[in-house]
Coordinates of N, CA and C in Angstrom, one line a residue:
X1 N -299.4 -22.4 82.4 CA -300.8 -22.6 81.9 C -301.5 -23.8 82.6
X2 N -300.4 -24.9 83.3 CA -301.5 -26.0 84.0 C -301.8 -25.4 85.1
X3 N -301.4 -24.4 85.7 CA -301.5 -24.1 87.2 C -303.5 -23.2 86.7
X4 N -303.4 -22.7 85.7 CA -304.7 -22.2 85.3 C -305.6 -23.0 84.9
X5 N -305.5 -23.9 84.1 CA -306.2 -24.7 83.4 C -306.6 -25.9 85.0
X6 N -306.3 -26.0 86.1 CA -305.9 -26.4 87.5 C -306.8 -25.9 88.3
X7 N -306.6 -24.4 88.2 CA -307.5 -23.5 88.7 C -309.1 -23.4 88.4
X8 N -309.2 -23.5 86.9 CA -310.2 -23.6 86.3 C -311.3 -24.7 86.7
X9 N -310.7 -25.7 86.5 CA -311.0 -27.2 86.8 C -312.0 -26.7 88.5
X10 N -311.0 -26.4 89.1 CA -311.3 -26.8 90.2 C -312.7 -25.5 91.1
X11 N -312.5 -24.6 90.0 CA -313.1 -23.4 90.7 C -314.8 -23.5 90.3
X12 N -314.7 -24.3 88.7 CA -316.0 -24.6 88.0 C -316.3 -25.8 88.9
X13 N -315.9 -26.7 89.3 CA -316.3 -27.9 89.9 C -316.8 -27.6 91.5
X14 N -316.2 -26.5 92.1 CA -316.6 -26.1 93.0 C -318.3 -25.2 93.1
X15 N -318.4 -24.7 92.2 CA -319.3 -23.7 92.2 C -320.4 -24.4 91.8
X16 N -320.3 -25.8 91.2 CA -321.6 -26.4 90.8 C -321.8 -27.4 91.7
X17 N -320.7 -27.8 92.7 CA -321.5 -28.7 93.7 C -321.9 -27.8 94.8
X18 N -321.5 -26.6 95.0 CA -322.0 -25.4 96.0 C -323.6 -25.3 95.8
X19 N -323.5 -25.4 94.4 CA -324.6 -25.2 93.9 C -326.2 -26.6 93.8
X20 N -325.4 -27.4 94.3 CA -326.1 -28.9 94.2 C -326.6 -29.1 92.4
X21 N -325.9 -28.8 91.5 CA -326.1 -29.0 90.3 C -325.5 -30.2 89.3
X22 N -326.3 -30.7 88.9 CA -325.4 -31.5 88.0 C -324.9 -31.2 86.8
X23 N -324.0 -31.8 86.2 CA -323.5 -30.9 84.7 C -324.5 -31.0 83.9
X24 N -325.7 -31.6 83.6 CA -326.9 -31.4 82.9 C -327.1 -29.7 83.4
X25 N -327.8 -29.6 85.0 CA -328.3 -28.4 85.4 C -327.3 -27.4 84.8
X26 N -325.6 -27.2 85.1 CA -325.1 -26.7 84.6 C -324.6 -26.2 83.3
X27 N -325.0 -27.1 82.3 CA -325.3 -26.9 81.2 C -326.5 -26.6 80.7
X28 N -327.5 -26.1 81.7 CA -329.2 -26.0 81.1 C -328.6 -23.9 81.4
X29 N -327.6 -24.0 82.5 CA -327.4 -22.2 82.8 C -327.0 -21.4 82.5
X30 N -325.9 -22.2 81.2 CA -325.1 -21.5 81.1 C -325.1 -21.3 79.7
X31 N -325.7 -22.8 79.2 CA -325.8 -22.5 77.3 C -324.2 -23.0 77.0
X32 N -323.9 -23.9 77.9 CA -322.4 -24.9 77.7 C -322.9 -26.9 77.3
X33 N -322.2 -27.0 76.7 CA -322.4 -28.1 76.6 C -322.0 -29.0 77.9
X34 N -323.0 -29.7 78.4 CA -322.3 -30.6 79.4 C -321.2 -31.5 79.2
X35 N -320.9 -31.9 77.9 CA -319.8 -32.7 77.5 C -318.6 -31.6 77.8
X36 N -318.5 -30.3 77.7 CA -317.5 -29.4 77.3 C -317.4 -29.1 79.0
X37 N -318.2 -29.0 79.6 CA -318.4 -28.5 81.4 C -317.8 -29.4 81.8
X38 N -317.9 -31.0 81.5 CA -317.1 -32.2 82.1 C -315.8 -32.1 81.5
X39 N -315.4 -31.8 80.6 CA -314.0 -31.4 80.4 C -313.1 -30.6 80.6
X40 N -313.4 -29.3 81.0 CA -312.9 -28.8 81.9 C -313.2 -28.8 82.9
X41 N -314.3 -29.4 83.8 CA -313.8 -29.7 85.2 C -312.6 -30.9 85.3
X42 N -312.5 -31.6 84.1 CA -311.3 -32.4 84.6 C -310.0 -32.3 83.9
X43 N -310.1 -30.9 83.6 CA -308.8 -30.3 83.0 C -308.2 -30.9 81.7
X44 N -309.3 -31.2 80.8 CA -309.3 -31.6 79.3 C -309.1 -30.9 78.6
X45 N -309.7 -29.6 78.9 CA -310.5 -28.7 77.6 C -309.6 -27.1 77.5
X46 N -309.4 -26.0 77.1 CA -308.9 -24.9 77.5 C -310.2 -24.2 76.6
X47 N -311.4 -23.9 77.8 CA -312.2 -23.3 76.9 C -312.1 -22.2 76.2
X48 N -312.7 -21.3 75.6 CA -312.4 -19.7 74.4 C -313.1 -18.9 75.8
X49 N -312.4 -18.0 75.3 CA -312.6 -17.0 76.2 C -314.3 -16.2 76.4
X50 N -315.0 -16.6 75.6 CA -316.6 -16.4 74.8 C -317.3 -17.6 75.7
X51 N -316.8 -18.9 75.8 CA -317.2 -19.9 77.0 C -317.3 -19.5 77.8
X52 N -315.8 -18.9 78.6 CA -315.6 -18.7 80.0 C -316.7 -17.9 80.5
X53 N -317.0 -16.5 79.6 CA -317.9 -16.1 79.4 C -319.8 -16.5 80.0
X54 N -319.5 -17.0 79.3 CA -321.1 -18.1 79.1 C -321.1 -19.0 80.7
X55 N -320.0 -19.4 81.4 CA -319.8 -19.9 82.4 C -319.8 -18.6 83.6
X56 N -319.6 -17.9 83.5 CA -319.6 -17.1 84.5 C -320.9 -16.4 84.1
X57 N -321.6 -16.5 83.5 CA -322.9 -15.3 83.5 C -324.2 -16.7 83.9
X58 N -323.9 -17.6 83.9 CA -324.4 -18.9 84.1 C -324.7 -19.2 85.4
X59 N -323.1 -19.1 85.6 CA -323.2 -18.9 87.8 C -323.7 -18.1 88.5
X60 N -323.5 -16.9 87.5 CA -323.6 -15.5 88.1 C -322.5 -14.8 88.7
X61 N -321.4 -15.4 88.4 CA -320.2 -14.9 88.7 C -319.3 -14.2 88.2
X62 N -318.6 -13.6 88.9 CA -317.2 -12.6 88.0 C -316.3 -13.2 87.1
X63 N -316.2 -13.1 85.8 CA -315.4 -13.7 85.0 C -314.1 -14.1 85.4
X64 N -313.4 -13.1 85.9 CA -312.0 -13.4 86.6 C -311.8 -14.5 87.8
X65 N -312.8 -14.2 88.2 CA -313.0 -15.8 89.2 C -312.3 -17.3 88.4
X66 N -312.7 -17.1 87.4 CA -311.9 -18.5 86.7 C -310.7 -18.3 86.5
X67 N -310.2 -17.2 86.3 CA -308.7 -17.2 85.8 C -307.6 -16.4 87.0
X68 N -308.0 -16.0 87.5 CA -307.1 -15.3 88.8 C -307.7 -16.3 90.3
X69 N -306.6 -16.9 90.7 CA -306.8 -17.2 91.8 C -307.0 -16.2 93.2
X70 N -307.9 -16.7 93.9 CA -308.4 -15.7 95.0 C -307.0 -15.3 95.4
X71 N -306.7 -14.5 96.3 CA -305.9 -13.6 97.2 C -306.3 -12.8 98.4
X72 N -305.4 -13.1 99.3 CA -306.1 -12.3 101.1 C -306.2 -11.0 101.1
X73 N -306.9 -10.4 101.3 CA -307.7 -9.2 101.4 C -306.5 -8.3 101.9
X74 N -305.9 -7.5 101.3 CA -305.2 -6.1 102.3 C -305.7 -4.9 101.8
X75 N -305.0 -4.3 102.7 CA -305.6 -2.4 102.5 C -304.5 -1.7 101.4
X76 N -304.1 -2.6 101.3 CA -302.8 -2.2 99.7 C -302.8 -3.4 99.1
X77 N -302.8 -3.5 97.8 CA -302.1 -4.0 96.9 C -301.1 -3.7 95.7
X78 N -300.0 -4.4 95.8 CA -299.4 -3.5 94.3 C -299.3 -4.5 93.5
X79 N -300.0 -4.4 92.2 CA -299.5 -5.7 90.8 C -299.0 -4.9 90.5
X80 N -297.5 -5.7 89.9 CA -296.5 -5.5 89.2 C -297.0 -5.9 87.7
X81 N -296.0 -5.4 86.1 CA -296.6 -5.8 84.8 C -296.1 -7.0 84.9
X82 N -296.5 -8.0 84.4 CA -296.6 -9.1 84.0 C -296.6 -10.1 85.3
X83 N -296.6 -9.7 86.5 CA -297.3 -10.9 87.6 C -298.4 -11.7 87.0
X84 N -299.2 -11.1 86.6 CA -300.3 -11.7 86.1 C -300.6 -12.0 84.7
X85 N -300.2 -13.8 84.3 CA -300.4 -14.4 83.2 C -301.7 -13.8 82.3
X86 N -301.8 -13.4 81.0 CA -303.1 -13.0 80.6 C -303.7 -15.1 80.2
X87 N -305.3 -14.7 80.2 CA -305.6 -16.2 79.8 C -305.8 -15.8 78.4
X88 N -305.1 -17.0 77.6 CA -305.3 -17.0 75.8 C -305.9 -18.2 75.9
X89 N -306.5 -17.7 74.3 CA -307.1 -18.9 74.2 C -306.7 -19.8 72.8
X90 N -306.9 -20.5 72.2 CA -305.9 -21.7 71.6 C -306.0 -21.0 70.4
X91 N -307.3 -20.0 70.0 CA -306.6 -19.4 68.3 C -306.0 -18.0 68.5
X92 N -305.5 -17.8 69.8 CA -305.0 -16.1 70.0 C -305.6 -15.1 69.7
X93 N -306.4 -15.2 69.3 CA -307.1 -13.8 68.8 C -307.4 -12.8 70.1
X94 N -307.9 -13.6 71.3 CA -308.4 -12.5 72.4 C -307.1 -13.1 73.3
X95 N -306.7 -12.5 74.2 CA -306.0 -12.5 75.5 C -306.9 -11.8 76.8
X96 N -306.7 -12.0 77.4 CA -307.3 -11.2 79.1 C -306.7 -11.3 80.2
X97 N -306.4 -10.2 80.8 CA -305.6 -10.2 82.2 C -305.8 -9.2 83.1
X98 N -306.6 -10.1 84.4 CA -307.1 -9.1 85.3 C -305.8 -8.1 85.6
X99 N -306.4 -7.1 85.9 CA -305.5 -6.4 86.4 C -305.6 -5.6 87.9
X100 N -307.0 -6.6 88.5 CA -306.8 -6.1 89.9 C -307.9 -7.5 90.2
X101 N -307.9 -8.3 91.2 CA -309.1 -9.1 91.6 C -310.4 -8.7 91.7
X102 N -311.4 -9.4 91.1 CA -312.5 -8.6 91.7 C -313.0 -8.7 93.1
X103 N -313.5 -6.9 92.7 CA -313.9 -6.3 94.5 C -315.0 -6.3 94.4
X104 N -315.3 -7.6 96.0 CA -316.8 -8.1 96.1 C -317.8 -6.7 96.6
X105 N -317.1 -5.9 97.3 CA -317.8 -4.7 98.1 C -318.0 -3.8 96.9
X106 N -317.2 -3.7 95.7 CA -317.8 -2.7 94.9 C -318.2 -3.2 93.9
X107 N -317.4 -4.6 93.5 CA -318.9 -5.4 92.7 C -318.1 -5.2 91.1
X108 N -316.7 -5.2 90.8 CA -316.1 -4.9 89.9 C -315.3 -5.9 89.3
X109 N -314.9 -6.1 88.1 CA -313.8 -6.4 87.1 C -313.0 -5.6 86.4
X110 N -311.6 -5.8 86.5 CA -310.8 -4.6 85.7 C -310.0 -5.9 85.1
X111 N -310.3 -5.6 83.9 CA -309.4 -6.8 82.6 C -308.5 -5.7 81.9
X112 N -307.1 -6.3 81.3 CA -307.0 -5.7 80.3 C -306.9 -7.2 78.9
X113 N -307.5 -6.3 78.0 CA -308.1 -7.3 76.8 C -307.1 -6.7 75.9
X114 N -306.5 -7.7 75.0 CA -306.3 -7.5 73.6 C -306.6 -8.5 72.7
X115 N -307.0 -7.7 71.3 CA -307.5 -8.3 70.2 C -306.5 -8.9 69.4
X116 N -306.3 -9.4 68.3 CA -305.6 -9.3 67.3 C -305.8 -8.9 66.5
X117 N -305.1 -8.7 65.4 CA -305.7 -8.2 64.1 C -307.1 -8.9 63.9
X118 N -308.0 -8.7 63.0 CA -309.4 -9.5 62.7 C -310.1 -10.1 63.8
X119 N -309.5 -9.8 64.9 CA -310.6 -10.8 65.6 C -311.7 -9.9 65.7
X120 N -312.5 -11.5 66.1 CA -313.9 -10.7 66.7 C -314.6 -11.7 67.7
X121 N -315.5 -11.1 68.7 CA -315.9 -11.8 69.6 C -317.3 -11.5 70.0
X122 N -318.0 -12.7 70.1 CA -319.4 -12.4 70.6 C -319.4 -12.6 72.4
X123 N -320.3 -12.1 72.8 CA -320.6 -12.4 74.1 C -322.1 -12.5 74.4
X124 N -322.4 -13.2 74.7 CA -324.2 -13.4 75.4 C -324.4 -12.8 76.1
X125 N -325.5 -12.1 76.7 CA -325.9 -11.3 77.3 C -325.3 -11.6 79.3
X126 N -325.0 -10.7 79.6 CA -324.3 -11.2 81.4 C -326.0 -10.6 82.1
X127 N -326.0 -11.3 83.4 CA -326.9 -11.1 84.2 C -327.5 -9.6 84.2
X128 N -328.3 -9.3 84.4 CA -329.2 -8.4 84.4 C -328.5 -7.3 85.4
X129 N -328.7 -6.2 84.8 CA -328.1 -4.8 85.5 C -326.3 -5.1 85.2
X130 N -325.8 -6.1 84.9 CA -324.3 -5.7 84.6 C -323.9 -4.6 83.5
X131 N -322.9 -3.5 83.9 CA -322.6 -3.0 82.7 C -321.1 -3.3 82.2
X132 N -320.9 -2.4 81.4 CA -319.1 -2.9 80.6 C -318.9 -0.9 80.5
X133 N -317.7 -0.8 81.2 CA -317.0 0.4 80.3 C -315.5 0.1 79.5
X134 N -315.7 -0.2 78.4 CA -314.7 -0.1 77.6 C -313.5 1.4 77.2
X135 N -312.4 0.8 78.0 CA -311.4 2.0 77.6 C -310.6 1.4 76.5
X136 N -310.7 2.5 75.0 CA -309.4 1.6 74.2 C -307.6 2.5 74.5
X137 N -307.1 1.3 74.4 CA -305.2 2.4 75.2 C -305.0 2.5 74.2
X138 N -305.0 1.3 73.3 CA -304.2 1.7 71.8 C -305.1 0.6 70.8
X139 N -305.0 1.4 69.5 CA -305.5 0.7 68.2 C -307.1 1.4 68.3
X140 N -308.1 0.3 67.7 CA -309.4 0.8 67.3 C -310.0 -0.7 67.4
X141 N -311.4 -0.3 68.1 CA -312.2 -1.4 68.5 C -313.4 -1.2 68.5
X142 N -314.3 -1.8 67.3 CA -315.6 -1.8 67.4 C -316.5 -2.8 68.1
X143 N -317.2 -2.5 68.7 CA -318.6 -2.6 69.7 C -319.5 -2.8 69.1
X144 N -320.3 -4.2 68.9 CA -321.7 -3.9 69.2 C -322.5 -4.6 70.3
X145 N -323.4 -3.3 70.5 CA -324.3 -3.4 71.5 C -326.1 -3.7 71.2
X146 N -326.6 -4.8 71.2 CA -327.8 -5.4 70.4 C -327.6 -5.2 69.1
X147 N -327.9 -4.1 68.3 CA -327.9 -4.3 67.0 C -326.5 -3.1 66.2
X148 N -326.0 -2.4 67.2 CA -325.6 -1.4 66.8 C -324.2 -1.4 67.4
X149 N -323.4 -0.5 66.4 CA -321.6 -0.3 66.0 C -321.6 0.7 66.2
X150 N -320.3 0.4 67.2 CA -319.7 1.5 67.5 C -318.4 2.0 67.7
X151 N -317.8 2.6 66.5 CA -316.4 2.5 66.7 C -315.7 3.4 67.6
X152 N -314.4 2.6 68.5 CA -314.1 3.6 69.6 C -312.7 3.7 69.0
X153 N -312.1 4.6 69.7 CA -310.6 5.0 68.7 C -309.5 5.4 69.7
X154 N -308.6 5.4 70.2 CA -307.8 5.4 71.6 C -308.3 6.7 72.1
X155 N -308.3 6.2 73.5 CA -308.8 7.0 74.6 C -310.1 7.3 74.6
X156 N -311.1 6.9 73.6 CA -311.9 6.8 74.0 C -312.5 5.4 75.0
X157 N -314.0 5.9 75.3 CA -314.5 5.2 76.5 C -316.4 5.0 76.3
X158 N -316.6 3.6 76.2 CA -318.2 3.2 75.5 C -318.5 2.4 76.5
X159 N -319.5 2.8 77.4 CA -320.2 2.6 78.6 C -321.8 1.9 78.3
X160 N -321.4 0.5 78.5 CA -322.8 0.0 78.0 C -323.6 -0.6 79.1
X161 N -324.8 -1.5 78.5 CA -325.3 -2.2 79.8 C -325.3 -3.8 78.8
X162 N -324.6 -4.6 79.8 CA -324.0 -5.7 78.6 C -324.8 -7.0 79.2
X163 N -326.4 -6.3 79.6 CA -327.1 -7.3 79.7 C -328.3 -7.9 78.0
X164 N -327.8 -7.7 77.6 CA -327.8 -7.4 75.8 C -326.9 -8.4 75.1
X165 N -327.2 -9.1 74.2 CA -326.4 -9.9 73.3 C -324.9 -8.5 72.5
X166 N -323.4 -8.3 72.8 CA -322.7 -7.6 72.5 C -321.6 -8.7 71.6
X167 N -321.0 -7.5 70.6 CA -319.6 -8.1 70.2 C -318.6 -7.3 69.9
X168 N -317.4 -7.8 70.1 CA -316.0 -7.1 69.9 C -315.2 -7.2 68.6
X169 N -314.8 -6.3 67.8 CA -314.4 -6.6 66.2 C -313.2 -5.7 66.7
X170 N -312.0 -6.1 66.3 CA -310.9 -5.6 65.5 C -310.6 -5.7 64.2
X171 N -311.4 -4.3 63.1 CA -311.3 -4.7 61.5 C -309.6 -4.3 61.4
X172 N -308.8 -3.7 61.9 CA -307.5 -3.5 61.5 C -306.6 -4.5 61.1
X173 N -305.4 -3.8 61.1 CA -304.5 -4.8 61.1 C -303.2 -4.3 62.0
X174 N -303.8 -4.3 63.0 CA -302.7 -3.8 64.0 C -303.6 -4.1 65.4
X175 N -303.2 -4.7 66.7 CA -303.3 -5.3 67.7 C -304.5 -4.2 68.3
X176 N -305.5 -4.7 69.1 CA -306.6 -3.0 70.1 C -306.1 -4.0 71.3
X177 N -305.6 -2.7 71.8 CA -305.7 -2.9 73.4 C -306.8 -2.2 74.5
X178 N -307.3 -2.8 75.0 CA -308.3 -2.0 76.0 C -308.8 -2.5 77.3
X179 N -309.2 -1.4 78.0 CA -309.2 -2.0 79.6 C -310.7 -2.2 79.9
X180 N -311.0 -3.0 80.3 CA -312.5 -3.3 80.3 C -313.6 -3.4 81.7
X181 N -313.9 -2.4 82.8 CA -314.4 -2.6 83.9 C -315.9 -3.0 83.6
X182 N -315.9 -4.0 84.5 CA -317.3 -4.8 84.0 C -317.8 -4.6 85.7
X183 N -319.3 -3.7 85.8 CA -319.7 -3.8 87.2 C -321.0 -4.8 87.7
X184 N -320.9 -5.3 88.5 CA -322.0 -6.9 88.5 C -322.7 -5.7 89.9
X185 N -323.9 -5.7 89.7 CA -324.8 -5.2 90.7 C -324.8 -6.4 92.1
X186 N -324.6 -5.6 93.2 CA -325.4 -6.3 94.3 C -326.7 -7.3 94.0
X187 N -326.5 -8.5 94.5 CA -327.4 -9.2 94.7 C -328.6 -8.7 95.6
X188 N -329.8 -9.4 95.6 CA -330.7 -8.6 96.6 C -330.6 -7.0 97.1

């Protein structure tokens, strides 16, 4: 967990001096507190996974960017199950774990998300033209998309545009698992 919370530090700290921003600016973009952006750049804080969120749609970057460290480009890759730590966050309710880096040429994220019983999660709207396709593997997970629910039930699949205020509810009482490709459009 320090080698992430390491990663994190260092990846947010990079992208805002790339950026010539100060953590004021950085907190005017993302709708973070600059007190909370200085604490995780210095590896204080383990933000919620609804932050990370808010930080990457801020930058304009791929969410997994914070939690998966880069990797050299080959014409194969194989992840193995559990290579890759899911990131939790301090009340467990959500977990996430890429399950492939994102691909800058096709402009993707592939998570796999679990809920826990009751949870629920908001997300603020991501940059313009991103969408979300939600696959559930197992349990039931409702969606909303601006003002509207939508319950998915395994194997199904709810293809949104998650440039829209959305949120994720598990009313059960048993774990939803689901895979989540999030596609960020080309810039220009």
């Amino acid at each position: 967990m320090q080698a992430l919370t390491q990663h994190l530090a260092q990846t947010l700290k990079a992208l805002r001096v790339q950026r010539q921003w100060s953590l004021t600016q950085a907190a005017e973009h993302s709708g973070v507190s600059k007190a909370m952006l200085g604490q995780i750049e210095r590896g204080e804080s383990s933000p919620t996974v609804a932050t990370l969120w808010k930080i990457a749609t801020g930058f304009a970057v791929p969410f997994s960017l914070f939690i998966t460290p880069p990797e050299a480009p080959a014409e194969v890759t194989h992840y193995r199950d559990g290579e890759r730590p899911p990131f939790q966050q301090r009340n467990a309710q959500m977990q996430v774990r890429p399950l492939a880096d994102f691909d800058p040429l096709l402009g993707f994220d592939l998570l796999e998300i679990t809920f826990s019983a009751g949870a629920f999660s908001e997300s603020a709207p991501h940059a313009p033209g991103v969408t979300e396709h939600v696959v559930v593997i197992s349990g039931t997970l409702e969606v909303r998309v601006a003002q509207q629910w939508h319950l998915l039930k395994q194997g199904e699949v709810l293809r949104f545009n998650a440039d829209v205020p959305h949120a994720y509810r598990n009313s059960s009482d048993q774990p939803a698992l689901i895979h989540d490709l999030i596609h960020y459009p080309r810039a220009g």
